PDB file of C-alpha atoms in Angstrom:
ATOM      1  CA  UNK A   1     222.589  41.677  75.927  1.00 61.00           C
ATOM      2  CA  UNK A   2     223.303  43.971  72.984  1.00 83.00           C
ATOM      3  CA  UNK A   3     223.211  42.721  69.434  1.00 91.00           C
ATOM      4  CA  UNK A   4     226.473  41.761  67.736  1.00 94.00           C
ATOM      5  CA  UNK A   5     227.426  43.165  64.357  1.00 94.00           C
ATOM      6  CA  UNK A   6     226.630  39.888  62.655  1.00 95.00           C
ATOM      7  CA  UNK A   7     223.213  39.712  64.329  1.00 96.00           C
ATOM      8  CA  UNK A   8     222.393  43.234  63.184  1.00 96.00           C
ATOM      9  CA  UNK A   9     223.387  42.359  59.616  1.00 96.00           C
ATOM     10  CA  UNK A  10     221.168  39.288  59.652  1.00 97.00           C
ATOM     11  CA  UNK A  11     218.224  41.234  61.062  1.00 97.00           C
ATOM     12  CA  UNK A  12     218.527  44.102  58.594  1.00 97.00           C
ATOM     13  CA  UNK A  13     218.977  41.821  55.622  1.00 97.00           C
ATOM     14  CA  UNK A  14     215.906  39.767  56.511  1.00 97.00           C
ATOM     15  CA  UNK A  15     213.805  42.863  57.106  1.00 96.00           C
ATOM     16  CA  UNK A  16     214.946  44.285  53.780  1.00 96.00           C
ATOM     17  CA  UNK A  17     213.487  41.257  52.053  1.00 96.00           C
ATOM     18  CA  UNK A  18     210.040  41.775  53.609  1.00 95.00           C
ATOM     19  CA  UNK A  19     209.921  45.533  54.033  1.00 92.00           C
ATOM     20  CA  UNK A  20     207.888  46.031  50.867  1.00 94.00           C
ATOM     21  CA  UNK A  21     205.204  43.764  52.289  1.00 96.00           C
ATOM     22  CA  UNK A  22     205.756  44.699  55.915  1.00 95.00           C
ATOM     23  CA  UNK A  23     202.095  45.565  56.521  1.00 96.00           C
ATOM     24  CA  UNK A  24     201.067  42.094  55.423  1.00 96.00           C
ATOM     25  CA  UNK A  25     203.710  40.635  57.734  1.00 97.00           C
ATOM     26  CA  UNK A  26     202.452  42.667  60.695  1.00 97.00           C
ATOM     27  CA  UNK A  27     198.849  41.732  59.941  1.00 97.00           C
ATOM     28  CA  UNK A  28     199.648  38.022  59.529  1.00 97.00           C
ATOM     29  CA  UNK A  29     201.555  38.002  62.828  1.00 98.00           C
ATOM     30  CA  UNK A  30     198.578  39.525  64.612  1.00 97.00           C
ATOM     31  CA  UNK A  31     196.162  37.076  62.990  1.00 97.00           C
ATOM     32  CA  UNK A  32     198.338  34.228  64.226  1.00 97.00           C
ATOM     33  CA  UNK A  33     198.548  35.762  67.685  1.00 97.00           C
ATOM     34  CA  UNK A  34     194.787  36.100  68.073  1.00 96.00           C
ATOM     35  CA  UNK A  35     194.051  32.614  66.771  1.00 96.00           C
ATOM     36  CA  UNK A  36     196.750  30.714  68.670  1.00 97.00           C
ATOM     37  CA  UNK A  37     196.586  32.760  71.847  1.00 96.00           C
ATOM     38  CA  UNK A  38     193.001  33.994  72.125  1.00 93.00           C
ATOM     39  CA  UNK A  39     193.642  35.601  75.505  1.00 93.00           C
ATOM     40  CA  UNK A  40     195.524  38.362  73.639  1.00 94.00           C
ATOM     41  CA  UNK A  41     192.225  39.489  72.141  1.00 93.00           C
ATOM     42  CA  UNK A  42     191.231  40.820  75.557  1.00 91.00           C
ATOM     43  CA  UNK A  43     193.231  43.937  74.765  1.00 91.00           C
ATOM     44  CA  UNK A  44     191.083  44.632  71.706  1.00 92.00           C
ATOM     45  CA  UNK A  45     187.445  44.328  72.763  1.00 90.00           C
ATOM     46  CA  UNK A  46     186.626  47.297  70.559  1.00 91.00           C
ATOM     47  CA  UNK A  47     188.152  45.798  67.395  1.00 92.00           C
ATOM     48  CA  UNK A  48     186.843  43.536  64.674  1.00 92.00           C
ATOM     49  CA  UNK A  49     189.658  40.980  64.712  1.00 91.00           C
ATOM     50  CA  UNK A  50     188.438  38.677  61.978  1.00 88.00           C
ATOM     51  CA  UNK A  51     190.856  37.816  59.202  1.00 86.00           C
ATOM     52  CA  UNK A  52     190.781  40.494  56.568  1.00 89.00           C
ATOM     53  CA  UNK A  53     189.201  43.152  58.766  1.00 94.00           C
ATOM     54  CA  UNK A  54     190.284  46.730  58.121  1.00 95.00           C
ATOM     55  CA  UNK A  55     191.100  47.256  61.783  1.00 95.00           C
ATOM     56  CA  UNK A  56     193.356  44.216  61.828  1.00 96.00           C
ATOM     57  CA  UNK A  57     195.185  45.484  58.736  1.00 96.00           C
ATOM     58  CA  UNK A  58     195.570  48.957  60.222  1.00 96.00           C
ATOM     59  CA  UNK A  59     196.942  47.573  63.436  1.00 96.00           C
ATOM     60  CA  UNK A  60     199.192  45.167  61.560  1.00 96.00           C
ATOM     61  CA  UNK A  61     200.600  48.149  59.705  1.00 96.00           C
ATOM     62  CA  UNK A  62     201.312  49.900  63.031  1.00 95.00           C
ATOM     63  CA  UNK A  63     203.136  46.828  64.344  1.00 95.00           C
ATOM     64  CA  UNK A  64     205.171  46.649  61.123  1.00 96.00           C
ATOM     65  CA  UNK A  65     206.024  50.349  61.310  1.00 95.00           C
ATOM     66  CA  UNK A  66     207.241  49.972  64.889  1.00 94.00           C
ATOM     67  CA  UNK A  67     209.330  46.984  63.850  1.00 95.00           C
ATOM     68  CA  UNK A  68     210.779  48.916  60.930  1.00 95.00           C
ATOM     69  CA  UNK A  69     211.704  51.789  63.252  1.00 94.00           C
ATOM     70  CA  UNK A  70     213.360  49.408  65.641  1.00 94.00           C
ATOM     71  CA  UNK A  71     215.401  47.821  62.836  1.00 95.00           C
ATOM     72  CA  UNK A  72     216.596  51.279  61.764  1.00 94.00           C
ATOM     73  CA  UNK A  73     217.518  52.155  65.337  1.00 93.00           C
ATOM     74  CA  UNK A  74     219.027  48.968  66.665  1.00 91.00           C
ATOM     75  CA  UNK A  75     221.876  50.952  68.192  1.00 87.00           C
ATOM     76  CA  UNK A  76     219.516  53.007  70.196  1.00 88.00           C
ATOM     77  CA  UNK A  77     216.408  50.995  70.957  1.00 87.00           C
ATOM     78  CA  UNK A  78     215.850  52.610  74.352  1.00 86.00           C
ATOM     79  CA  UNK A  79     215.209  56.081  73.060  1.00 87.00           C
ATOM     80  CA  UNK A  80     213.710  55.016  69.718  1.00 88.00           C
ATOM     81  CA  UNK A  81     211.071  52.901  71.438  1.00 88.00           C
ATOM     82  CA  UNK A  82     210.474  55.153  74.398  1.00 88.00           C
ATOM     83  CA  UNK A  83     207.178  56.639  73.100  1.00 89.00           C
ATOM     84  CA  UNK A  84     205.929  53.132  72.299  1.00 89.00           C
ATOM     85  CA  UNK A  85     206.949  51.924  75.733  1.00 88.00           C
ATOM     86  CA  UNK A  86     205.023  54.724  77.362  1.00 87.00           C
ATOM     87  CA  UNK A  87     201.949  53.823  75.363  1.00 88.00           C
ATOM     88  CA  UNK A  88     202.109  50.059  75.850  1.00 88.00           C
ATOM     89  CA  UNK A  89     203.320  49.883  79.438  1.00 84.00           C
ATOM     90  CA  UNK A  90     201.767  52.926  81.029  1.00 84.00           C
ATOM     91  CA  UNK A  91     198.700  53.780  79.021  1.00 84.00           C
ATOM     92  CA  UNK A  92     197.539  50.413  77.682  1.00 87.00           C
ATOM     93  CA  UNK A  93     199.193  48.415  80.461  1.00 87.00           C
ATOM     94  CA  UNK A  94     199.836  45.296  78.406  1.00 88.00           C
ATOM     95  CA  UNK A  95     201.044  42.319  80.424  1.00 88.00           C
ATOM     96  CA  UNK A  96     204.655  41.696  79.330  1.00 87.00           C
ATOM     97  CA  UNK A  97     204.052  38.003  78.618  1.00 91.00           C
ATOM     98  CA  UNK A  98     202.116  39.029  75.522  1.00 92.00           C
ATOM     99  CA  UNK A  99     205.164  40.551  73.850  1.00 93.00           C
ATOM    100  CA  UNK A 100     206.821  37.147  73.947  1.00 94.00           C
ATOM    101  CA  UNK A 101     203.746  35.632  72.275  1.00 96.00           C
ATOM    102  CA  UNK A 102     203.823  38.306  69.567  1.00 96.00           C
ATOM    103  CA  UNK A 103     207.565  37.752  69.097  1.00 97.00           C
ATOM    104  CA  UNK A 104     206.883  34.048  68.515  1.00 98.00           C
ATOM    105  CA  UNK A 105     204.108  34.767  66.000  1.00 98.00           C
ATOM    106  CA  UNK A 106     206.319  37.257  64.166  1.00 98.00           C
ATOM    107  CA  UNK A 107     209.000  34.587  63.894  1.00 98.00           C
ATOM    108  CA  UNK A 108     206.489  32.028  62.603  1.00 98.00           C
ATOM    109  CA  UNK A 109     205.399  34.624  60.028  1.00 98.00           C
ATOM    110  CA  UNK A 110     208.981  35.288  58.940  1.00 97.00           C
ATOM    111  CA  UNK A 111     209.771  31.551  58.793  1.00 98.00           C
ATOM    112  CA  UNK A 112     206.735  30.870  56.655  1.00 97.00           C
ATOM    113  CA  UNK A 113     207.413  33.752  54.279  1.00 97.00           C
ATOM    114  CA  UNK A 114     211.192  33.369  54.028  1.00 97.00           C
ATOM    115  CA  UNK A 115     211.861  29.679  54.627  1.00 96.00           C
ATOM    116  CA  UNK A 116     215.335  29.716  53.092  1.00 96.00           C
ATOM    117  CA  UNK A 117     216.455  32.853  54.892  1.00 97.00           C
ATOM    118  CA  UNK A 118     215.062  32.095  58.333  1.00 98.00           C
ATOM    119  CA  UNK A 119     217.998  29.905  59.300  1.00 97.00           C
ATOM    120  CA  UNK A 120     218.809  28.879  62.872  1.00 98.00           C
ATOM    121  CA  UNK A 121     221.182  31.820  63.077  1.00 97.00           C
ATOM    122  CA  UNK A 122     218.535  34.208  61.781  1.00 98.00           C
ATOM    123  CA  UNK A 123     216.022  32.836  64.276  1.00 98.00           C
ATOM    124  CA  UNK A 124     218.509  33.358  67.121  1.00 97.00           C
ATOM    125  CA  UNK A 125     219.162  36.955  66.019  1.00 97.00           C
ATOM    126  CA  UNK A 126     215.476  37.793  65.639  1.00 97.00           C
ATOM    127  CA  UNK A 127     214.553  36.128  68.912  1.00 97.00           C
ATOM    128  CA  UNK A 128     217.197  38.214  70.659  1.00 95.00           C
ATOM    129  CA  UNK A 129     216.158  41.419  68.863  1.00 95.00           C
ATOM    130  CA  UNK A 130     212.460  40.967  69.594  1.00 95.00           C
ATOM    131  CA  UNK A 131     213.380  40.084  73.184  1.00 92.00           C
ATOM    132  CA  UNK A 132     215.307  43.351  73.423  1.00 89.00           C
ATOM    133  CA  UNK A 133     212.277  45.198  72.104  1.00 87.00           C
ATOM    134  CA  UNK A 134     210.121  43.537  74.768  1.00 85.00           C
ATOM    135  CA  UNK A 135     212.607  44.525  77.461  1.00 83.00           C
ATOM    136  CA  UNK A 136     212.469  48.143  76.380  1.00 78.00           C
ATOM    137  CA  UNK A 137     208.689  48.087  76.183  1.00 74.00           C
ATOM    138  CA  UNK A 138     208.365  46.762  79.696  1.00 75.00           C
ATOM    139  CA  UNK A 139     211.191  48.632  81.388  1.00 69.00           C
ATOM    140  CA  UNK A 140     209.908  50.402  84.471  1.00 62.00           C
TER     141      UNK A 140
ATOM    142  CA  UNK B   1     204.982  13.843  98.622  1.00 40.00           C
ATOM    143  CA  UNK B   2     204.575  10.557  96.815  1.00 41.00           C
ATOM    144  CA  UNK B   3     201.719  10.483  94.368  1.00 41.00           C
ATOM    145  CA  UNK B   4     198.850   8.068  94.921  1.00 41.00           C
ATOM    146  CA  UNK B   5     198.113   5.652  92.166  1.00 41.00           C
ATOM    147  CA  UNK B   6     194.515   4.855  93.126  1.00 41.00           C
ATOM    148  CA  UNK B   7     191.637   5.511  90.730  1.00 42.00           C
ATOM    149  CA  UNK B   8     190.519   8.670  92.611  1.00 41.00           C
ATOM    150  CA  UNK B   9     193.965  10.082  92.171  1.00 39.00           C
ATOM    151  CA  UNK B  10     194.135   9.241  88.527  1.00 42.00           C
ATOM    152  CA  UNK B  11     190.812  10.872  87.871  1.00 43.00           C
ATOM    153  CA  UNK B  12     191.360  14.009  89.909  1.00 41.00           C
ATOM    154  CA  UNK B  13     195.139  14.432  89.878  1.00 46.00           C
ATOM    155  CA  UNK B  14     195.308  14.563  93.669  1.00 40.00           C
ATOM    156  CA  UNK B  15     198.681  14.321  95.334  1.00 45.00           C
ATOM    157  CA  UNK B  16     199.189  12.795  98.743  1.00 47.00           C
ATOM    158  CA  UNK B  17     197.551  10.192 100.904  1.00 49.00           C
ATOM    159  CA  UNK B  18     195.892  12.771 103.186  1.00 48.00           C
ATOM    160  CA  UNK B  19     193.868  14.352 100.435  1.00 48.00           C
ATOM    161  CA  UNK B  20     192.820  10.957  99.105  1.00 48.00           C
ATOM    162  CA  UNK B  21     191.463  10.024 102.524  1.00 52.00           C
ATOM    163  CA  UNK B  22     189.558  13.270 102.745  1.00 48.00           C
ATOM    164  CA  UNK B  23     187.926  12.727  99.414  1.00 45.00           C
ATOM    165  CA  UNK B  24     186.926   9.186 100.233  1.00 51.00           C
ATOM    166  CA  UNK B  25     185.207  10.495 103.343  1.00 46.00           C
ATOM    167  CA  UNK B  26     183.598  13.494 101.668  1.00 42.00           C
ATOM    168  CA  UNK B  27     180.282  13.482  99.905  1.00 44.00           C
ATOM    169  CA  UNK B  28     180.025  13.497  96.131  1.00 42.00           C
ATOM    170  CA  UNK B  29     179.324  17.185  96.187  1.00 43.00           C
ATOM    171  CA  UNK B  30     182.835  17.858  97.503  1.00 42.00           C
ATOM    172  CA  UNK B  31     182.309  20.161 100.414  1.00 43.00           C
ATOM    173  CA  UNK B  32     186.041  20.362 100.928  1.00 41.00           C
ATOM    174  CA  UNK B  33     187.681  23.721 101.189  1.00 44.00           C
ATOM    175  CA  UNK B  34     188.253  25.143  97.731  1.00 46.00           C
ATOM    176  CA  UNK B  35     192.012  25.287  98.222  1.00 47.00           C
ATOM    177  CA  UNK B  36     192.127  21.533  98.547  1.00 47.00           C
ATOM    178  CA  UNK B  37     189.287  20.707  96.158  1.00 46.00           C
ATOM    179  CA  UNK B  38     190.289  18.258  93.473  1.00 46.00           C
ATOM    180  CA  UNK B  39     190.757  19.732  90.022  1.00 45.00           C
ATOM    181  CA  UNK B  40     188.951  18.163  87.152  1.00 50.00           C
ATOM    182  CA  UNK B  41     191.753  16.820  84.984  1.00 54.00           C
ATOM    183  CA  UNK B  42     192.387  19.660  82.564  1.00 60.00           C
ATOM    184  CA  UNK B  43     192.723  17.592  79.425  1.00 74.00           C
ATOM    185  CA  UNK B  44     193.249  19.320  76.139  1.00 83.00           C
ATOM    186  CA  UNK B  45     190.369  18.669  73.766  1.00 90.00           C
ATOM    187  CA  UNK B  46     190.998  18.703  70.057  1.00 94.00           C
ATOM    188  CA  UNK B  47     188.218  19.265  67.563  1.00 95.00           C
ATOM    189  CA  UNK B  48     187.922  16.778  64.692  1.00 95.00           C
ATOM    190  CA  UNK B  49     189.229  19.505  62.358  1.00 95.00           C
ATOM    191  CA  UNK B  50     192.305  20.067  64.514  1.00 95.00           C
ATOM    192  CA  UNK B  51     193.029  16.337  64.671  1.00 95.00           C
ATOM    193  CA  UNK B  52     192.649  16.101  60.913  1.00 95.00           C
ATOM    194  CA  UNK B  53     194.956  19.077  60.257  1.00 94.00           C
ATOM    195  CA  UNK B  54     197.640  17.715  62.546  1.00 96.00           C
ATOM    196  CA  UNK B  55     197.497  14.089  61.373  1.00 95.00           C
ATOM    197  CA  UNK B  56     197.550  15.114  57.737  1.00 94.00           C
ATOM    198  CA  UNK B  57     200.567  17.364  58.121  1.00 95.00           C
ATOM    199  CA  UNK B  58     202.364  14.938  60.392  1.00 96.00           C
ATOM    200  CA  UNK B  59     202.167  12.375  57.603  1.00 94.00           C
ATOM    201  CA  UNK B  60     204.199  14.755  55.462  1.00 95.00           C
ATOM    202  CA  UNK B  61     206.852  15.558  58.045  1.00 95.00           C
ATOM    203  CA  UNK B  62     210.339  14.182  57.482  1.00 95.00           C
ATOM    204  CA  UNK B  63     210.992  12.939  61.016  1.00 92.00           C
ATOM    205  CA  UNK B  64     214.730  12.502  60.397  1.00 88.00           C
ATOM    206  CA  UNK B  65     215.323  16.079  59.315  1.00 93.00           C
ATOM    207  CA  UNK B  66     212.685  17.938  61.269  1.00 96.00           C
ATOM    208  CA  UNK B  67     213.702  16.494  64.623  1.00 96.00           C
ATOM    209  CA  UNK B  68     217.330  17.423  64.187  1.00 97.00           C
ATOM    210  CA  UNK B  69     216.397  20.869  62.935  1.00 98.00           C
ATOM    211  CA  UNK B  70     214.072  21.565  65.860  1.00 98.00           C
ATOM    212  CA  UNK B  71     216.503  20.342  68.493  1.00 97.00           C
ATOM    213  CA  UNK B  72     219.383  22.142  66.794  1.00 98.00           C
ATOM    214  CA  UNK B  73     217.464  25.408  66.724  1.00 98.00           C
ATOM    215  CA  UNK B  74     216.603  25.007  70.406  1.00 97.00           C
ATOM    216  CA  UNK B  75     220.309  24.733  71.229  1.00 97.00           C
ATOM    217  CA  UNK B  76     221.209  27.680  68.980  1.00 97.00           C
ATOM    218  CA  UNK B  77     218.440  30.087  69.932  1.00 97.00           C
ATOM    219  CA  UNK B  78     218.356  29.214  73.646  1.00 95.00           C
ATOM    220  CA  UNK B  79     221.979  28.302  74.397  1.00 93.00           C
ATOM    221  CA  UNK B  80     221.338  27.442  78.044  1.00 93.00           C
ATOM    222  CA  UNK B  81     219.534  24.333  76.827  1.00 93.00           C
ATOM    223  CA  UNK B  82     222.944  22.974  75.853  1.00 94.00           C
ATOM    224  CA  UNK B  83     223.385  22.176  79.539  1.00 92.00           C
ATOM    225  CA  UNK B  84     221.643  18.854  78.968  1.00 91.00           C
ATOM    226  CA  UNK B  85     223.954  17.830  76.161  1.00 93.00           C
ATOM    227  CA  UNK B  86     227.502  18.141  77.480  1.00 89.00           C
ATOM    228  CA  UNK B  87     228.495  14.863  75.908  1.00 94.00           C
ATOM    229  CA  UNK B  88     227.263  15.782  72.436  1.00 96.00           C
ATOM    230  CA  UNK B  89     230.632  17.048  71.230  1.00 96.00           C
ATOM    231  CA  UNK B  90     231.000  20.248  69.232  1.00 96.00           C
ATOM    232  CA  UNK B  91     228.222  22.751  70.001  1.00 96.00           C
ATOM    233  CA  UNK B  92     230.458  25.796  69.601  1.00 95.00           C
ATOM    234  CA  UNK B  93     228.620  27.510  66.758  1.00 96.00           C
ATOM    235  CA  UNK B  94     225.311  27.517  64.961  1.00 96.00           C
ATOM    236  CA  UNK B  95     226.711  25.496  62.053  1.00 96.00           C
ATOM    237  CA  UNK B  96     228.443  23.056  64.409  1.00 97.00           C
ATOM    238  CA  UNK B  97     225.183  22.475  66.257  1.00 97.00           C
ATOM    239  CA  UNK B  98     223.015  22.119  63.170  1.00 97.00           C
ATOM    240  CA  UNK B  99     225.505  19.695  61.618  1.00 96.00           C
ATOM    241  CA  UNK B 100     226.195  17.700  64.804  1.00 97.00           C
ATOM    242  CA  UNK B 101     225.258  14.038  64.230  1.00 97.00           C
ATOM    243  CA  UNK B 102     224.323  13.482  67.881  1.00 97.00           C
ATOM    244  CA  UNK B 103     221.973  16.457  67.759  1.00 97.00           C
ATOM    245  CA  UNK B 104     220.355  15.052  64.626  1.00 96.00           C
ATOM    246  CA  UNK B 105     220.016  11.590  66.122  1.00 96.00           C
ATOM    247  CA  UNK B 106     218.565  12.852  69.359  1.00 95.00           C
ATOM    248  CA  UNK B 107     216.264  15.220  67.532  1.00 96.00           C
ATOM    249  CA  UNK B 108     214.901  12.301  65.554  1.00 96.00           C
ATOM    250  CA  UNK B 109     214.332  10.377  68.797  1.00 95.00           C
ATOM    251  CA  UNK B 110     212.470  13.321  70.348  1.00 94.00           C
ATOM    252  CA  UNK B 111     210.306  13.841  67.296  1.00 95.00           C
ATOM    253  CA  UNK B 112     209.487  10.152  66.974  1.00 94.00           C
ATOM    254  CA  UNK B 113     208.179  10.314  70.505  1.00 92.00           C
ATOM    255  CA  UNK B 114     206.199  13.403  69.551  1.00 91.00           C
ATOM    256  CA  UNK B 115     204.554  11.209  66.943  1.00 91.00           C
ATOM    257  CA  UNK B 116     203.140   9.177  69.828  1.00 87.00           C
ATOM    258  CA  UNK B 117     201.375  12.322  70.981  1.00 88.00           C
ATOM    259  CA  UNK B 118     199.621  12.545  67.675  1.00 93.00           C
ATOM    260  CA  UNK B 119     198.373   8.970  68.030  1.00 92.00           C
ATOM    261  CA  UNK B 120     197.118   9.769  71.540  1.00 93.00           C
ATOM    262  CA  UNK B 121     195.737  13.258  71.317  1.00 94.00           C
ATOM    263  CA  UNK B 122     192.865  12.389  73.630  1.00 93.00           C
ATOM    264  CA  UNK B 123     195.145  11.234  76.384  1.00 94.00           C
ATOM    265  CA  UNK B 124     198.418  13.110  76.264  1.00 95.00           C
ATOM    266  CA  UNK B 125     198.989  12.846  80.004  1.00 94.00           C
ATOM    267  CA  UNK B 126     198.643   9.073  79.916  1.00 93.00           C
ATOM    268  CA  UNK B 127     200.792   8.755  76.816  1.00 94.00           C
ATOM    269  CA  UNK B 128     203.630  10.798  78.322  1.00 95.00           C
ATOM    270  CA  UNK B 129     203.432   9.621  81.936  1.00 94.00           C
ATOM    271  CA  UNK B 130     206.575   7.503  81.774  1.00 94.00           C
ATOM    272  CA  UNK B 131     208.524  10.118  79.829  1.00 94.00           C
ATOM    273  CA  UNK B 132     207.428  12.730  82.346  1.00 94.00           C
ATOM    274  CA  UNK B 133     208.845  10.673  85.198  1.00 94.00           C
ATOM    275  CA  UNK B 134     212.059  10.155  83.247  1.00 94.00           C
ATOM    276  CA  UNK B 135     212.522  13.875  82.538  1.00 93.00           C
ATOM    277  CA  UNK B 136     211.928  14.704  86.193  1.00 92.00           C
ATOM    278  CA  UNK B 137     213.689  11.920  88.044  1.00 92.00           C
ATOM    279  CA  UNK B 138     216.575  11.003  85.782  1.00 91.00           C
ATOM    280  CA  UNK B 139     217.122  13.863  83.337  1.00 91.00           C
ATOM    281  CA  UNK B 140     216.214  16.769  85.659  1.00 91.00           C
ATOM    282  CA  UNK B 141     214.868  18.915  82.852  1.00 92.00           C
ATOM    283  CA  UNK B 142     213.099  22.155  83.726  1.00 92.00           C
ATOM    284  CA  UNK B 143     209.620  21.859  82.131  1.00 93.00           C
ATOM    285  CA  UNK B 144     210.076  25.351  80.729  1.00 93.00           C
ATOM    286  CA  UNK B 145     212.246  23.684  78.093  1.00 93.00           C
ATOM    287  CA  UNK B 146     209.292  21.690  76.773  1.00 95.00           C
ATOM    288  CA  UNK B 147     207.503  24.935  75.946  1.00 95.00           C
ATOM    289  CA  UNK B 148     210.599  26.302  74.234  1.00 96.00           C
ATOM    290  CA  UNK B 149     211.038  23.183  72.115  1.00 97.00           C
ATOM    291  CA  UNK B 150     207.343  23.128  71.243  1.00 97.00           C
ATOM    292  CA  UNK B 151     207.506  26.675  69.914  1.00 98.00           C
ATOM    293  CA  UNK B 152     210.713  25.977  68.007  1.00 98.00           C
ATOM    294  CA  UNK B 153     208.972  22.991  66.404  1.00 98.00           C
ATOM    295  CA  UNK B 154     206.097  25.251  65.324  1.00 98.00           C
ATOM    296  CA  UNK B 155     208.593  27.590  63.645  1.00 98.00           C
ATOM    297  CA  UNK B 156     210.277  24.676  61.858  1.00 98.00           C
ATOM    298  CA  UNK B 157     206.905  23.399  60.637  1.00 97.00           C
ATOM    299  CA  UNK B 158     206.045  26.911  59.405  1.00 98.00           C
ATOM    300  CA  UNK B 159     209.272  26.897  57.434  1.00 97.00           C
ATOM    301  CA  UNK B 160     208.528  23.542  55.826  1.00 96.00           C
ATOM    302  CA  UNK B 161     204.848  23.985  55.131  1.00 96.00           C
ATOM    303  CA  UNK B 162     204.949  27.611  54.023  1.00 96.00           C
ATOM    304  CA  UNK B 163     201.574  28.763  52.726  1.00 95.00           C
ATOM    305  CA  UNK B 164     199.853  25.677  54.117  1.00 96.00           C
ATOM    306  CA  UNK B 165     200.862  26.730  57.626  1.00 97.00           C
ATOM    307  CA  UNK B 166     197.960  29.111  57.954  1.00 97.00           C
ATOM    308  CA  UNK B 167     197.057  30.833  61.227  1.00 97.00           C
ATOM    309  CA  UNK B 168     194.331  28.201  61.758  1.00 96.00           C
ATOM    310  CA  UNK B 169     196.839  25.396  61.243  1.00 97.00           C
ATOM    311  CA  UNK B 170     199.289  27.080  63.594  1.00 98.00           C
ATOM    312  CA  UNK B 171     196.673  27.328  66.319  1.00 97.00           C
ATOM    313  CA  UNK B 172     196.049  23.564  66.152  1.00 97.00           C
ATOM    314  CA  UNK B 173     199.765  22.871  66.473  1.00 97.00           C
ATOM    315  CA  UNK B 174     200.163  25.376  69.313  1.00 97.00           C
ATOM    316  CA  UNK B 175     197.419  23.522  71.162  1.00 96.00           C
ATOM    317  CA  UNK B 176     199.229  20.245  70.636  1.00 96.00           C
ATOM    318  CA  UNK B 177     202.674  21.448  71.691  1.00 96.00           C
ATOM    319  CA  UNK B 178     201.173  23.098  74.770  1.00 96.00           C
ATOM    320  CA  UNK B 179     199.364  19.855  75.588  1.00 95.00           C
ATOM    321  CA  UNK B 180     202.563  17.835  75.197  1.00 96.00           C
ATOM    322  CA  UNK B 181     204.505  20.272  77.371  1.00 95.00           C
ATOM    323  CA  UNK B 182     201.860  20.044  80.085  1.00 95.00           C
ATOM    324  CA  UNK B 183     201.754  16.248  79.832  1.00 95.00           C
ATOM    325  CA  UNK B 184     205.514  16.023  80.133  1.00 95.00           C
ATOM    326  CA  UNK B 185     205.442  18.181  83.254  1.00 94.00           C
ATOM    327  CA  UNK B 186     202.484  16.385  84.770  1.00 93.00           C
ATOM    328  CA  UNK B 187     204.420  13.801  86.807  1.00 91.00           C
ATOM    329  CA  UNK B 188     206.937  16.240  88.226  1.00 92.00           C
ATOM    330  CA  UNK B 189     207.242  16.285  91.974  1.00 93.00           C
TER     331      UNK B 189
END
């Protein structure tokens, strides 16, 4: 299920529009995740997850950085994300269902921030891209 | 197994005559084996704030447009869902789907029915009982699709409400769409 040329263009162009505020995007997505799907907080018992917390912002920045890397390496997600996969799947042992929840919250965040650009086509491309990222992160 | 319609069944969601008999015979403390113990009906409970958030925003939703947009996006983003709409005409591309008049009309119908959920947030299962039977017996829709559509609707609402669609607001809507999806699946057998 590799991304088509047109999907890659859509993804890159959308990311370009938010890349200057990517940390805020990552942080907002996490805030949404923890509020809508509180079970995801179980992976962060050591964090202060309240809105505006420094730890939330730091982690949001990490999520955004990983996303940015993935966008730059769409042709080669397997090797680009391999260190992240090792961390998430083997060290942290995150249940794969949670990546789908984060993908949804990222899409809500993008839709809210870029209402005109997050068209049906853009949503389809991003859903596929984030799905691919989840696949890589959970590949055994 | 056919579902019982007696009051015990309605309260506890028990399926099957045999279980109903057991429970009639059992004491109130339910000494039945845990595997067969009746579940308390897992109703979704909305706080007054959540109900207020949802009702207020629902009043601002353009049912005509939002329904078509949500259904259209479902068909675009999750193309296998098109299997239920073979007679809808041209679904060959994203623009064809989003502009398809049958998609828009059906989307409006779906969203209007969603509006019923908002009037019955304390009893989603009751409100959607008939629709649940319809989706199972006549339409043969995999309940997974209700979750997909619910999440697509949340994305569409985020698009329309922008800044107002805060994480708190989203969490209220996620609770509602999950409740509707569960209610729609409740009568499946």
